[in-house]
XYZ file of C-alpha atoms in Angstrom:
736
model
C 39.652 -32.008 7.308
C 40.492 -29.309 4.801
C 38.424 -28.417 1.778
C 40.431 -28.163 -1.391
C 39.769 -25.100 -3.504
C 38.092 -26.048 -6.742
C 39.840 -24.977 -9.878
C 38.046 -22.559 -12.182
C 36.439 -24.324 -15.154
C 38.488 -24.287 -18.307
C 37.018 -22.209 -21.126
C 37.771 -23.384 -24.639
C 38.061 -20.571 -27.172
C 35.862 -20.866 -30.245
C 37.285 -21.391 -33.689
C 36.662 -19.424 -36.863
C 35.378 -15.866 -37.360
C 39.007 -14.765 -37.785
C 38.151 -11.469 -39.446
C 35.706 -10.505 -36.666
C 38.101 -11.548 -33.890
C 40.981 -9.639 -35.477
C 38.849 -6.516 -35.727
C 37.893 -6.821 -32.046
C 41.520 -7.363 -31.054
C 42.598 -4.223 -32.884
C 39.806 -2.170 -31.361
C 40.352 -3.524 -27.825
C 44.165 -3.454 -28.200
C 44.718 -6.980 -26.960
C 45.803 -10.330 -28.472
C 43.302 -12.267 -30.595
C 43.662 -15.338 -28.353
C 42.603 -13.236 -25.365
C 39.551 -12.082 -27.315
C 38.539 -15.644 -28.172
C 38.889 -16.826 -24.575
C 37.025 -13.855 -23.102
C 34.133 -14.029 -25.590
C 33.839 -17.779 -24.988
C 33.795 -17.144 -21.237
C 31.022 -14.572 -21.722
C 29.144 -17.089 -23.915
C 29.343 -14.787 -26.928
C 29.723 -16.681 -30.180
C 29.921 -15.575 -33.801
C 26.818 -16.367 -35.883
C 26.501 -19.850 -37.250
C 23.778 -18.925 -39.741
C 20.073 -19.709 -39.677
C 18.531 -23.102 -39.879
C 15.599 -23.931 -42.088
C 12.441 -21.845 -41.741
C 9.506 -23.515 -39.996
C 5.803 -22.780 -40.327
C 3.123 -22.706 -37.655
C -0.477 -23.374 -38.690
C -3.572 -23.523 -36.498
C -5.812 -26.552 -37.134
C -8.587 -26.055 -34.613
C -9.554 -25.529 -31.002
C -12.155 -26.563 -28.446
C -12.816 -25.397 -24.905
C -15.621 -26.141 -22.493
C -16.761 -25.139 -19.034
C -19.561 -23.480 -17.152
C -20.418 -19.799 -16.803
C -21.131 -18.827 -13.222
C -22.194 -15.165 -13.348
C -23.420 -13.525 -10.176
C -27.208 -13.807 -9.552
C -27.681 -15.929 -12.687
C -28.082 -19.683 -13.322
C -24.987 -21.722 -14.135
C -24.669 -22.139 -17.910
C -22.435 -24.862 -19.398
C -20.775 -24.179 -22.753
C -18.753 -26.030 -25.394
C -17.022 -24.025 -28.114
C -15.060 -25.412 -31.060
C -13.790 -24.272 -34.441
C -11.863 -25.839 -37.303
C -9.412 -23.477 -39.017
C -8.666 -23.529 -42.713
C -5.814 -21.768 -44.500
C -5.769 -18.046 -45.298
C -7.990 -15.755 -43.271
C -10.443 -17.053 -40.659
C -12.721 -14.807 -38.615
C -14.981 -15.069 -35.582
C -17.639 -12.412 -35.122
C -20.803 -11.213 -33.474
C -23.579 -8.856 -34.520
C -22.381 -5.696 -32.797
C -22.106 -7.583 -29.520
C -19.193 -6.633 -27.263
C -18.079 -8.713 -24.282
C -19.425 -11.700 -26.178
C -16.391 -14.017 -25.988
C -14.397 -12.891 -29.056
C -11.278 -11.802 -27.134
C -11.518 -14.889 -24.945
C -11.145 -17.080 -28.058
C -7.935 -15.306 -29.110
C -6.604 -15.393 -25.547
C -7.389 -19.088 -25.179
C -5.577 -19.766 -28.460
C -2.567 -17.869 -27.157
C -2.782 -19.750 -23.843
C -2.541 -23.040 -25.671
C 0.311 -21.885 -27.946
C 2.386 -19.962 -25.402
C 1.552 -21.540 -22.029
C 0.866 -18.058 -20.656
C -2.694 -17.041 -19.839
C -4.191 -13.572 -20.350
C -7.841 -14.506 -19.787
C -9.942 -12.454 -17.428
C -10.015 -14.071 -13.954
C -13.719 -14.921 -14.101
C -13.455 -16.481 -17.582
C -10.420 -18.477 -16.493
C -12.377 -19.879 -13.537
C -15.212 -20.899 -15.924
C -12.891 -23.084 -17.995
C -12.784 -26.856 -17.443
C -10.929 -28.201 -20.508
C -9.030 -26.739 -23.494
C -7.720 -28.306 -26.701
C -5.594 -26.388 -29.236
C -4.491 -28.277 -32.337
C -1.716 -26.966 -34.615
C 0.970 -28.053 -37.042
C 4.649 -27.183 -37.131
C 5.614 -28.028 -40.688
C 4.261 -31.578 -41.118
C 4.107 -32.477 -37.421
C 0.586 -32.374 -35.971
C 0.512 -31.413 -32.293
C -2.196 -30.763 -29.714
C -2.161 -29.081 -26.328
C -4.865 -30.616 -24.141
C -5.332 -29.578 -20.542
C -7.832 -29.536 -17.740
C -8.478 -26.294 -15.879
C -9.138 -26.849 -12.189
C -9.900 -23.668 -10.288
C -8.040 -21.683 -12.956
C -4.892 -23.839 -12.946
C -3.914 -25.913 -16.028
C -2.982 -29.591 -15.922
C -2.369 -31.600 -19.066
C 0.061 -32.529 -21.818
C 1.390 -31.763 -25.279
C 0.533 -34.601 -27.656
C 1.664 -35.698 -31.080
C -1.344 -36.629 -33.253
C -1.473 -39.094 -36.115
C -5.001 -38.144 -37.190
C -7.004 -34.953 -37.286
C -9.401 -34.162 -34.479
C -13.102 -34.376 -35.427
C -14.349 -31.442 -33.378
C -18.019 -32.190 -33.987
C -17.644 -35.696 -32.531
C -15.552 -34.463 -29.607
C -18.013 -31.636 -28.862
C -20.979 -34.019 -28.830
C -19.216 -36.290 -26.321
C -18.244 -33.407 -24.066
C -21.738 -31.910 -23.877
C -22.928 -34.702 -21.574
C -20.393 -34.064 -18.762
C -20.649 -30.334 -19.503
C -24.382 -30.416 -18.728
C -23.547 -31.903 -15.360
C -21.770 -28.652 -14.543
C -25.143 -26.981 -14.065
C -25.138 -28.462 -10.596
C -23.292 -26.261 -8.100
C -20.060 -27.386 -6.498
C -20.293 -29.578 -3.358
C -21.138 -27.686 -0.188
C -18.136 -29.228 1.633
C -15.755 -27.277 -0.617
C -14.232 -30.346 -2.270
C -13.296 -30.176 -5.973
C -15.391 -32.498 -8.131
C -13.757 -34.671 -10.761
C -13.235 -32.932 -14.091
C -15.514 -35.064 -16.234
C -15.135 -32.773 -19.271
C -11.381 -33.311 -19.480
C -11.782 -37.019 -18.777
C -13.918 -37.366 -21.918
C -11.442 -35.243 -23.925
C -8.491 -37.368 -22.773
C -10.372 -40.559 -23.626
C -11.075 -39.306 -27.147
C -7.413 -38.405 -27.713
C -6.389 -41.885 -26.589
C -8.637 -43.283 -29.300
C -6.621 -41.230 -31.810
C -3.466 -42.966 -30.541
C -1.984 -39.643 -29.457
C 1.606 -39.818 -28.218
C 2.508 -37.776 -25.152
C 5.416 -35.406 -25.783
C 5.490 -33.522 -22.478
C 3.350 -33.147 -19.380
C 2.670 -30.123 -17.150
C 0.836 -29.623 -13.869
C 0.868 -25.863 -13.185
C 0.932 -22.496 -14.925
C 4.693 -22.150 -14.533
C 5.259 -25.697 -15.722
C 2.953 -25.145 -18.715
C 4.909 -22.080 -19.875
C 8.207 -23.917 -19.443
C 7.009 -26.917 -21.485
C 5.742 -24.759 -24.352
C 8.995 -22.786 -24.353
C 11.015 -25.970 -24.839
C 8.702 -27.508 -27.454
C 8.139 -24.433 -29.608
C 11.742 -23.201 -29.589
C 12.967 -26.630 -30.554
C 10.481 -27.085 -33.402
C 10.501 -23.541 -34.773
C 14.275 -23.121 -34.486
C 14.204 -20.038 -32.275
C 17.138 -19.516 -29.893
C 17.161 -18.522 -26.274
C 18.851 -15.157 -26.159
C 20.232 -13.604 -22.950
C 18.958 -10.150 -22.130
C 19.728 -7.502 -19.537
C 16.750 -5.757 -18.019
C 17.431 -2.586 -16.066
C 15.502 -2.030 -12.890
C 13.254 1.050 -12.635
C 15.074 4.188 -11.583
C 13.731 4.228 -8.027
C 14.732 0.577 -7.535
C 18.304 0.903 -8.816
C 20.979 0.474 -6.171
C 23.539 1.919 -8.600
C 23.718 3.089 -12.185
C 22.996 0.248 -14.601
C 21.511 -2.004 -11.901
C 19.403 -4.768 -13.428
C 18.879 -8.477 -13.820
C 20.090 -10.970 -16.398
C 17.203 -12.769 -18.099
C 16.451 -14.728 -21.233
C 14.295 -14.160 -24.266
C 12.396 -17.293 -25.173
C 9.176 -18.406 -26.782
C 7.040 -16.055 -24.666
C 8.862 -13.115 -26.292
C 9.171 -14.438 -29.848
C 5.493 -15.459 -29.924
C 4.386 -11.938 -28.982
C 5.084 -10.964 -32.617
C 2.270 -13.306 -33.729
C -0.487 -11.240 -32.110
C -2.083 -7.824 -32.393
C -4.372 -7.540 -29.409
C -4.011 -3.867 -28.446
C -3.294 -1.384 -31.267
C -3.070 1.338 -28.642
C 0.324 -0.026 -27.528
C 2.797 2.244 -29.396
C 5.241 -0.438 -30.580
C 5.533 -1.566 -34.192
C 6.082 -5.239 -33.354
C 4.995 -7.342 -30.406
C 3.602 -5.980 -27.170
C 6.588 -4.902 -25.063
C 8.710 -1.825 -25.852
C 11.829 -3.453 -24.369
C 11.609 -6.414 -26.767
C 10.783 -4.665 -30.062
C 14.433 -4.330 -31.166
C 15.149 -8.006 -30.544
C 11.948 -9.023 -32.364
C 12.891 -6.874 -35.338
C 16.393 -8.328 -35.413
C 15.053 -11.859 -35.151
C 12.282 -11.658 -37.746
C 14.333 -9.679 -40.238
C 16.688 -12.615 -40.238
C 20.209 -11.216 -39.835
C 22.468 -14.013 -38.523
C 24.242 -11.433 -36.356
C 21.039 -10.734 -34.397
C 21.660 -13.392 -31.742
C 25.292 -12.356 -31.317
C 24.324 -8.695 -30.917
C 21.642 -9.610 -28.366
C 24.041 -11.794 -26.355
C 26.652 -9.039 -26.336
C 24.088 -6.466 -25.172
C 23.082 -8.701 -22.253
C 26.669 -9.345 -21.172
C 27.518 -5.661 -21.557
C 24.677 -4.752 -19.187
C 25.740 -7.421 -16.722
C 29.383 -6.309 -16.709
C 28.334 -2.678 -16.406
C 26.210 -3.572 -13.385
C 29.079 -5.522 -11.802
C 31.362 -2.549 -12.368
C 28.744 -0.335 -10.727
C 28.626 -2.589 -7.671
C 32.417 -2.717 -7.328
C 32.772 1.005 -7.964
C 30.278 1.779 -5.222
C 32.140 -0.500 -2.786
C 35.434 1.039 -3.870
C 34.124 4.562 -3.362
C 32.788 3.614 0.075
C 36.116 2.101 1.120
C 38.080 5.039 -0.229
C 35.777 7.469 1.560
C 36.186 5.534 4.812
C 39.953 5.435 4.246
C 40.100 9.182 3.617
C 37.893 9.870 6.636
C 40.187 7.742 8.821
C 43.265 9.470 7.403
C 41.659 12.864 8.021
C 40.882 11.915 11.634
C 44.483 10.804 12.164
C 45.897 14.036 10.726
C 43.477 16.059 12.834
C 44.529 14.175 15.998
C 48.222 14.617 15.104
C 47.741 18.383 14.970
C 46.025 18.265 18.370
C 48.856 16.214 19.913
C 51.488 18.593 18.551
C 49.555 21.545 19.965
C 49.382 19.884 23.393
C 53.120 19.155 23.324
C 53.888 22.769 22.502
C 51.666 23.928 25.366
C 53.457 21.767 28.008
C 56.313 23.289 30.091
C 59.848 22.112 29.448
C 60.332 18.639 30.943
C 62.588 18.329 34.087
C 65.878 16.413 34.303
C 64.993 12.801 33.598
C 67.962 11.509 35.627
C 66.742 13.398 38.697
C 63.255 11.998 38.141
C 64.656 8.480 37.912
C 66.646 9.004 41.145
C 63.529 10.154 42.977
C 61.569 7.189 41.662
C 64.296 4.832 42.927
C 64.330 6.660 46.302
C 60.581 6.188 46.592
C 60.992 2.496 45.793
C 63.730 2.101 48.465
C 61.566 3.912 51.029
C 58.802 1.505 50.172
C 61.083 -1.482 50.821
C 62.183 0.008 54.179
C 58.597 0.626 55.197
C 57.752 -2.974 54.374
C 60.728 -4.231 56.460
C 59.754 -2.027 59.420
C 56.204 -3.298 59.197
C 57.468 -6.901 59.266
C 59.690 -6.189 62.342
C 56.787 -4.562 64.191
C 54.568 -7.544 63.524
C 57.334 -9.906 64.778
C 57.784 -7.946 68.051
C 54.022 -7.836 68.535
C 53.929 -11.609 68.145
C 56.697 -12.057 70.814
C 54.867 -9.722 73.181
C 51.745 -11.817 72.834
C 53.645 -15.056 73.516
C 55.329 -13.673 76.713
C 51.996 -12.237 77.907
C 50.377 -15.645 77.608
C 53.272 -17.297 79.535
C 52.977 -14.691 82.320
C 49.258 -15.319 82.612
C 49.940 -19.063 82.990
C 52.625 -18.463 85.654
C 50.311 -16.211 87.667
C 47.685 -18.957 87.492
C 50.275 -21.443 88.900
C 51.014 -19.135 91.877
C 47.319 -18.898 92.613
C 46.992 -22.716 92.497
C 49.943 -23.284 94.907
C 48.561 -20.778 97.347
C 45.192 -22.478 97.218
C 46.832 -25.872 97.944
C 48.648 -24.490 101.002
C 45.493 -22.993 102.382
C 43.613 -26.247 101.868
C 46.244 -28.277 103.763
C 46.202 -25.791 106.655
C 42.429 -26.124 106.749
C 42.567 -29.885 107.093
C 45.411 -29.777 109.631
C 43.429 -27.346 111.756
C 40.717 -29.986 112.242
C 40.754 -32.320 115.467
C 39.104 -35.667 114.537
C 37.530 -37.624 117.456
C 37.422 -40.987 115.636
C 38.734 -42.765 112.621
C 36.494 -42.149 109.546
C 36.983 -45.769 108.500
C 36.449 -47.827 111.634
C 34.977 -45.319 114.127
C 37.878 -46.023 116.630
C 38.172 -43.186 119.122
C 41.263 -40.956 118.982
C 42.746 -41.030 122.506
C 44.495 -38.227 124.280
C 47.647 -40.204 123.995
C 47.461 -40.136 120.180
C 46.873 -36.408 120.201
C 49.959 -36.011 122.324
C 51.955 -38.025 119.856
C 50.616 -35.935 116.922
C 51.865 -32.841 118.651
C 55.208 -34.630 118.704
C 55.033 -35.225 114.881
C 53.077 -38.482 114.508
C 49.579 -38.628 112.858
C 46.824 -39.196 115.415
C 44.966 -41.535 113.003
C 47.592 -43.609 111.161
C 50.555 -43.015 113.443
C 52.771 -42.094 110.491
C 55.182 -39.195 110.674
C 53.726 -35.926 109.442
C 55.472 -34.340 106.349
C 54.724 -30.758 107.371
C 55.947 -28.894 110.344
C 53.596 -28.894 113.241
C 50.506 -26.819 112.832
C 51.000 -23.265 113.978
C 48.386 -20.784 114.777
C 46.655 -18.656 112.135
C 48.856 -15.696 112.762
C 51.726 -17.537 111.128
C 49.929 -17.836 107.592
C 51.642 -14.753 106.309
C 54.943 -16.605 106.641
C 53.981 -18.646 103.561
C 54.355 -15.457 101.412
C 57.868 -14.525 100.288
C 58.642 -10.848 100.549
C 59.790 -8.774 97.545
C 63.293 -8.392 98.940
C 63.766 -12.166 99.113
C 62.570 -12.551 95.507
C 64.921 -9.827 94.297
C 67.747 -11.612 96.082
C 66.854 -14.910 94.422
C 66.572 -13.238 90.996
C 69.973 -11.608 91.382
C 71.640 -14.832 92.647
C 72.564 -16.747 89.537
C 74.004 -19.588 91.662
C 70.806 -20.219 93.655
C 69.585 -23.841 93.423
C 65.984 -23.642 92.248
C 65.392 -27.305 93.055
C 65.766 -26.536 96.798
C 62.890 -24.024 96.701
C 59.329 -24.951 97.537
C 56.519 -24.869 94.928
C 55.180 -21.453 95.849
C 58.575 -19.812 95.792
C 59.355 -21.378 92.457
C 56.066 -20.209 90.961
C 56.473 -16.680 92.290
C 60.020 -16.570 91.022
C 58.856 -17.561 87.502
C 56.198 -14.818 87.538
C 58.782 -12.195 88.432
C 61.103 -13.435 85.670
C 58.314 -13.309 83.043
C 57.277 -9.820 84.174
C 60.811 -8.601 83.631
C 60.975 -10.304 80.177
C 57.588 -8.837 79.148
C 58.826 -5.354 79.962
C 61.817 -5.899 77.678
C 59.633 -7.263 74.840
C 57.143 -4.419 75.236
C 59.897 -1.854 74.887
C 61.139 -3.590 71.742
C 57.597 -3.568 70.310
C 57.218 0.149 70.982
C 60.553 0.774 69.306
C 59.498 -1.289 66.248
C 56.192 0.587 66.034
C 57.936 3.937 66.085
C 60.379 2.746 63.401
C 57.484 1.505 61.281
C 55.607 4.805 61.520
C 58.719 6.752 60.601
C 59.402 4.447 57.577
C 55.848 4.838 56.319
C 56.105 8.599 56.647
C 59.340 8.622 54.625
C 57.665 6.412 51.947
C 54.678 8.730 51.606
C 56.981 11.714 51.316
C 58.978 10.004 48.535
C 55.788 9.152 46.671
C 54.598 12.728 46.938
C 57.938 13.907 45.618
C 57.706 11.627 42.558
C 54.056 12.598 41.873
C 54.670 16.335 42.054
C 53.239 18.455 39.180
C 56.525 18.823 37.265
C 56.820 15.020 37.106
C 53.214 14.593 35.911
C 54.095 16.933 33.086
C 56.918 14.621 32.136
C 54.574 11.636 32.208
C 52.068 13.496 30.023
C 54.905 14.538 27.723
C 55.968 10.896 27.398
C 52.367 9.818 26.654
C 51.911 12.472 23.980
C 55.255 11.641 22.377
C 54.281 7.968 22.139
C 50.866 8.855 20.706
C 52.454 11.170 18.128
C 54.809 8.400 16.995
C 51.934 5.925 16.699
C 49.765 8.367 14.718
C 52.607 9.231 12.356
C 53.205 5.511 11.740
C 49.513 4.918 10.985
C 49.423 7.915 8.637
C 52.505 6.647 6.831
C 50.907 3.208 6.487
C 47.673 4.605 5.037
C 49.502 6.895 2.649
C 51.673 4.093 1.278
C 49.347 1.058 1.450
C 46.118 0.733 -0.622
C 43.358 -1.019 1.353
C 41.338 -1.251 -1.865
C 43.969 -3.191 -3.823
C 41.758 -6.273 -4.217
C 38.776 -4.227 -5.403
C 41.032 -2.277 -7.750
C 42.238 -5.542 -9.249
C 38.704 -6.884 -9.707
C 37.579 -3.603 -11.201
C 40.527 -3.590 -13.594
C 39.681 -7.127 -14.742
C 36.057 -6.160 -15.334
C 37.082 -3.084 -17.296
C 39.316 -5.253 -19.472
C 36.355 -7.572 -20.069
C 34.147 -4.579 -20.775
C 36.638 -3.210 -23.294
C 36.594 -6.496 -25.228
C 32.789 -6.805 -25.041
C 32.291 -3.206 -26.201
C 34.675 -3.770 -29.082
C 32.819 -6.964 -29.972
C 29.508 -5.100 -29.848
C 30.778 -2.388 -32.182
C 32.076 -4.912 -34.701
C 28.979 -7.143 -34.445
C 26.581 -4.210 -34.817
C 28.528 -3.013 -37.848
C 28.055 -6.385 -39.527
C 24.450 -6.650 -38.378
C 23.724 -3.172 -39.731
C 25.323 -4.071 -43.054
C 23.061 -7.126 -43.255
C 19.968 -5.294 -42.066
C 20.311 -1.913 -43.771
C 19.388 -3.121 -47.227
C 16.617 -5.332 -45.792
C 15.203 -2.426 -43.766
C 14.999 -0.285 -46.879
C 13.097 -3.034 -48.663
C 10.839 -3.550 -45.627
C 10.111 0.202 -45.477
C 9.184 0.243 -49.175
C 6.832 -2.727 -48.870
C 5.525 -1.377 -45.569
C 4.538 1.874 -47.279
C 2.764 0.055 -50.102
C 0.968 -2.297 -47.707
C -0.071 0.600 -45.477
C -1.698 2.300 -48.427
C -3.437 -0.925 -49.491
C -4.707 -1.470 -45.930
C -6.275 1.980 -45.840
C -3.805 4.378 -44.169
C -4.979 7.626 -45.756
C -2.521 10.069 -47.295
C 0.401 7.786 -46.447
C 3.501 8.895 -48.302
C 6.254 7.017 -46.551
C 6.787 4.738 -43.532
C 10.443 4.407 -42.538
C 11.289 1.531 -40.163
C 14.576 1.811 -38.319
C 16.769 -0.786 -36.680
C 15.979 0.550 -33.193
C 12.295 -0.313 -33.682
C 11.167 3.260 -34.272
C 9.035 4.207 -37.248
C 8.801 7.640 -38.855
C 5.588 8.145 -40.824
C 5.083 10.852 -43.456
C 1.393 11.446 -44.059
C -0.157 14.413 -45.876
C 3.176 16.195 -46.031
C 3.751 15.912 -42.233
C 6.148 13.515 -40.507
C 5.446 12.052 -37.082
C 6.352 9.089 -34.916
C 4.395 5.838 -34.979
C 3.058 6.465 -31.464
C 1.403 9.711 -32.564
C -0.922 7.962 -35.057
C -4.564 7.044 -34.449
C -5.301 3.516 -33.195
C -6.760 2.458 -36.553
C -3.684 3.656 -38.411
C -1.396 1.918 -35.939
C -3.336 -1.337 -36.420
C -2.942 -1.208 -40.212
C 0.760 -0.421 -39.993
C 1.344 -3.188 -37.438
C -0.207 -5.673 -39.853
C 1.839 -4.152 -42.661
C 5.069 -4.499 -40.645
C 4.458 -8.211 -40.023
C 3.622 -8.945 -43.652
C 6.501 -6.815 -44.969
C 8.967 -8.622 -42.718
C 7.677 -11.987 -43.962
C 7.811 -10.950 -47.627
C 11.301 -9.407 -47.536
C 12.859 -12.125 -45.401
C 11.256 -14.769 -47.634
C 12.776 -13.147 -50.732
C 16.176 -12.817 -49.013
C 16.114 -16.411 -47.808
C 16.336 -15.411 -44.112
C 12.666 -15.712 -43.139
C 11.990 -16.453 -39.445
C 8.327 -15.539 -38.882
C 6.283 -18.771 -38.608
C 3.412 -17.252 -40.621
C 0.599 -16.909 -38.056
C -1.070 -13.583 -37.173
C -3.778 -13.268 -34.493
C -5.808 -10.031 -34.530
C -8.297 -9.250 -31.789
C -11.356 -6.976 -32.205
C -10.724 -5.771 -35.724
C -12.793 -2.704 -36.667
C -13.264 -1.221 -33.233
C -11.105 1.724 -34.310
C -13.009 2.209 -37.612
C -15.401 5.056 -38.320
C -16.059 4.073 -41.938
C -17.361 0.480 -42.501
C -15.937 0.518 -46.024
C -12.386 0.818 -44.650
C -12.749 -2.433 -42.681
C -14.136 -4.317 -45.697
C -11.261 -3.090 -47.864
C -8.733 -4.122 -45.240
C -10.232 -7.611 -45.054
C -9.909 -7.925 -48.814
C -6.262 -6.920 -48.605
C -5.634 -9.498 -45.889
C -7.089 -12.230 -48.121
C -4.902 -10.998 -50.944
C -1.818 -11.103 -48.696
C -2.489 -14.702 -47.678
C -2.444 -15.706 -51.320
C 0.744 -13.792 -52.031
C 2.749 -14.716 -48.899
C 3.340 -18.463 -48.569
C 2.120 -20.107 -45.384
C 0.500 -16.912 -44.042
C -2.503 -17.568 -41.806
C -4.603 -14.830 -40.202
C -7.141 -15.448 -37.437
C -9.152 -12.429 -36.332
C -12.214 -11.462 -34.343
C -14.647 -8.572 -34.684
C -17.966 -7.355 -33.338
C -18.883 -6.299 -36.883
C -20.058 -9.656 -38.169
C -21.794 -8.277 -41.269
C -18.588 -6.617 -42.447
C -16.663 -9.839 -41.845
C -19.090 -11.692 -44.094
C -18.958 -8.923 -46.694
C -15.162 -8.866 -46.754
C -14.429 -12.586 -46.364
C -17.535 -14.513 -47.303
C -19.572 -16.902 -45.159
C -17.118 -19.796 -45.524
C -14.366 -17.917 -43.680
C -16.481 -16.539 -40.809
C -17.844 -18.199 -37.672
C -20.685 -15.841 -36.777
C -22.726 -15.875 -33.589
C -26.543 -15.621 -33.911
C -27.935 -12.088 -33.625
C -28.095 -10.929 -30.032
C -26.071 -13.911 -28.820
C -22.468 -14.269 -27.641
C -19.927 -16.283 -29.571
C -20.030 -19.019 -26.903
């Protein structure tokens, strides 16, 4: 079964933006249709304008749990607050580590899905409720916290939450938390969240989304908040740290979502030297987004794709360089070996006549065949000799048997029986007389042998050598007339003569074999003489030289990196179009943003003065997120300012962006600012009070602006905001 290759997905070019596309085509020197297709393939689109602005407003929050400090009793807690419009503050009487930052961080946890609570405080939590509105839609994030992990849902509310009622219900299960956890290590039921969930059911809350882990919580809030506030997901390219880069431009493609955009709602660490948000890498994108240029998303998408293509080019270039280096090394080795082979050929003596060498090789082969034939003949004669030897041994055994038979008969005939062995009848003298005449003394039958002679006549049974030689030489002698012994002796003499002939033939074959083998060895030695080995070496070197020259020619005329070259060329074409698109998009974005940045810088300077930045003459905000500050006749960067000055200018940047974008009709900021630990950088209490007054003034001038802040200077909060705007902890007590 074969697997069919899947066709590449078809990319449909986008329509419109003719002027932008034409400018890119001219800059990239390619057809406009190619530009449209490539930008669509890279998911780069021209701006479609902004949707309507949406507003985010905090309504209230509640969280409950049990403090479990080391070597102290367990202490349940329930904290809640209802937020009004404008500025709201939470404070203590000069008490630090009293829960102020935890309130801001819990608010951010509920709004973003990402937790920045201290580990011990996170473990104390059992249930959290954060209520907010997006435009006219009332939403709540309610979740249990089990061993630090959130589990809950985002709900749509029809009615407001009565936090006093909910807090009173929760205090009962919260008190039960005084008891330590079960000794068996099991997790008890979360009674606090059970009561909270029951109360929300009574409000007929509608579940919008559910989550069951930290990662799931952040994902759910990303989807819900981006959808309702109209923020896009923007691709981004994040370079790896220098020591982790495999090549120049190495990085990873990511996405900017709600976790990034929401960072511009908080000021939790004035010491961080960025004018907006909390991460230096995101400040440019935040500035582009909240200043409201419709080209911001396009510019961000192009920047991400540019980084990705640059990284891909880096990967291919490194592979290409490696292959080229290996190719050049191989080519260098071949050229080096070719020089060595040529040197060896020049050092060899002149080769001998090849025809003479061939003749000697053929002579050695013929001598080998002759030696093999002589060996076969010798083996054949040796086999015949063995056969005749075995026949002679058998004939000699026959002679011995005949002789033994004759001797046995003479033995029995030499006996003189006195009676018959069958019937015991006596043998008379008369019968003995008749036996001497040729009749048997027992059975009276004629005897087949001549009459028994005396022992001196036994030698007559042997045939002398002369008689045998006569029989052997008489070809007409009738063998059938000879007795058994003579016949057997005659056969022995015949086989002895034949064995002598065969033995002589075997000796002759052996001598011929030895001589043939000697001639073969001499021929082999003649072929393998030193002059001939030089010829063989010469042949080997000539063949090697031809092979090396062919391989060098192949490597000089064939590119092994052709496929990588093609891929790299395609990527460079893509890069050329993307770079041209970036230039044209940035030009349009700068045109949109330049006038707005000037207005933001002017308002930023005024707001900085109002918020108490002493001797401020000018604050110039640039499109790259940098700020140049002129103060007392000296100009410095934003990061060189004191923490208190940075805090004031950060607030001023947010408000200036909201004011200018609101006037220009491109406002994106949802109108919520969270400030943690206000006043910790202050040396003069009057400065903090004045800044609070300016914040109240800003909330009346900027529509939908809401500020929630915390401070350890509770008295100043009350002085600057009034009792109705401040939730103040009792003296010497924490906030919760």
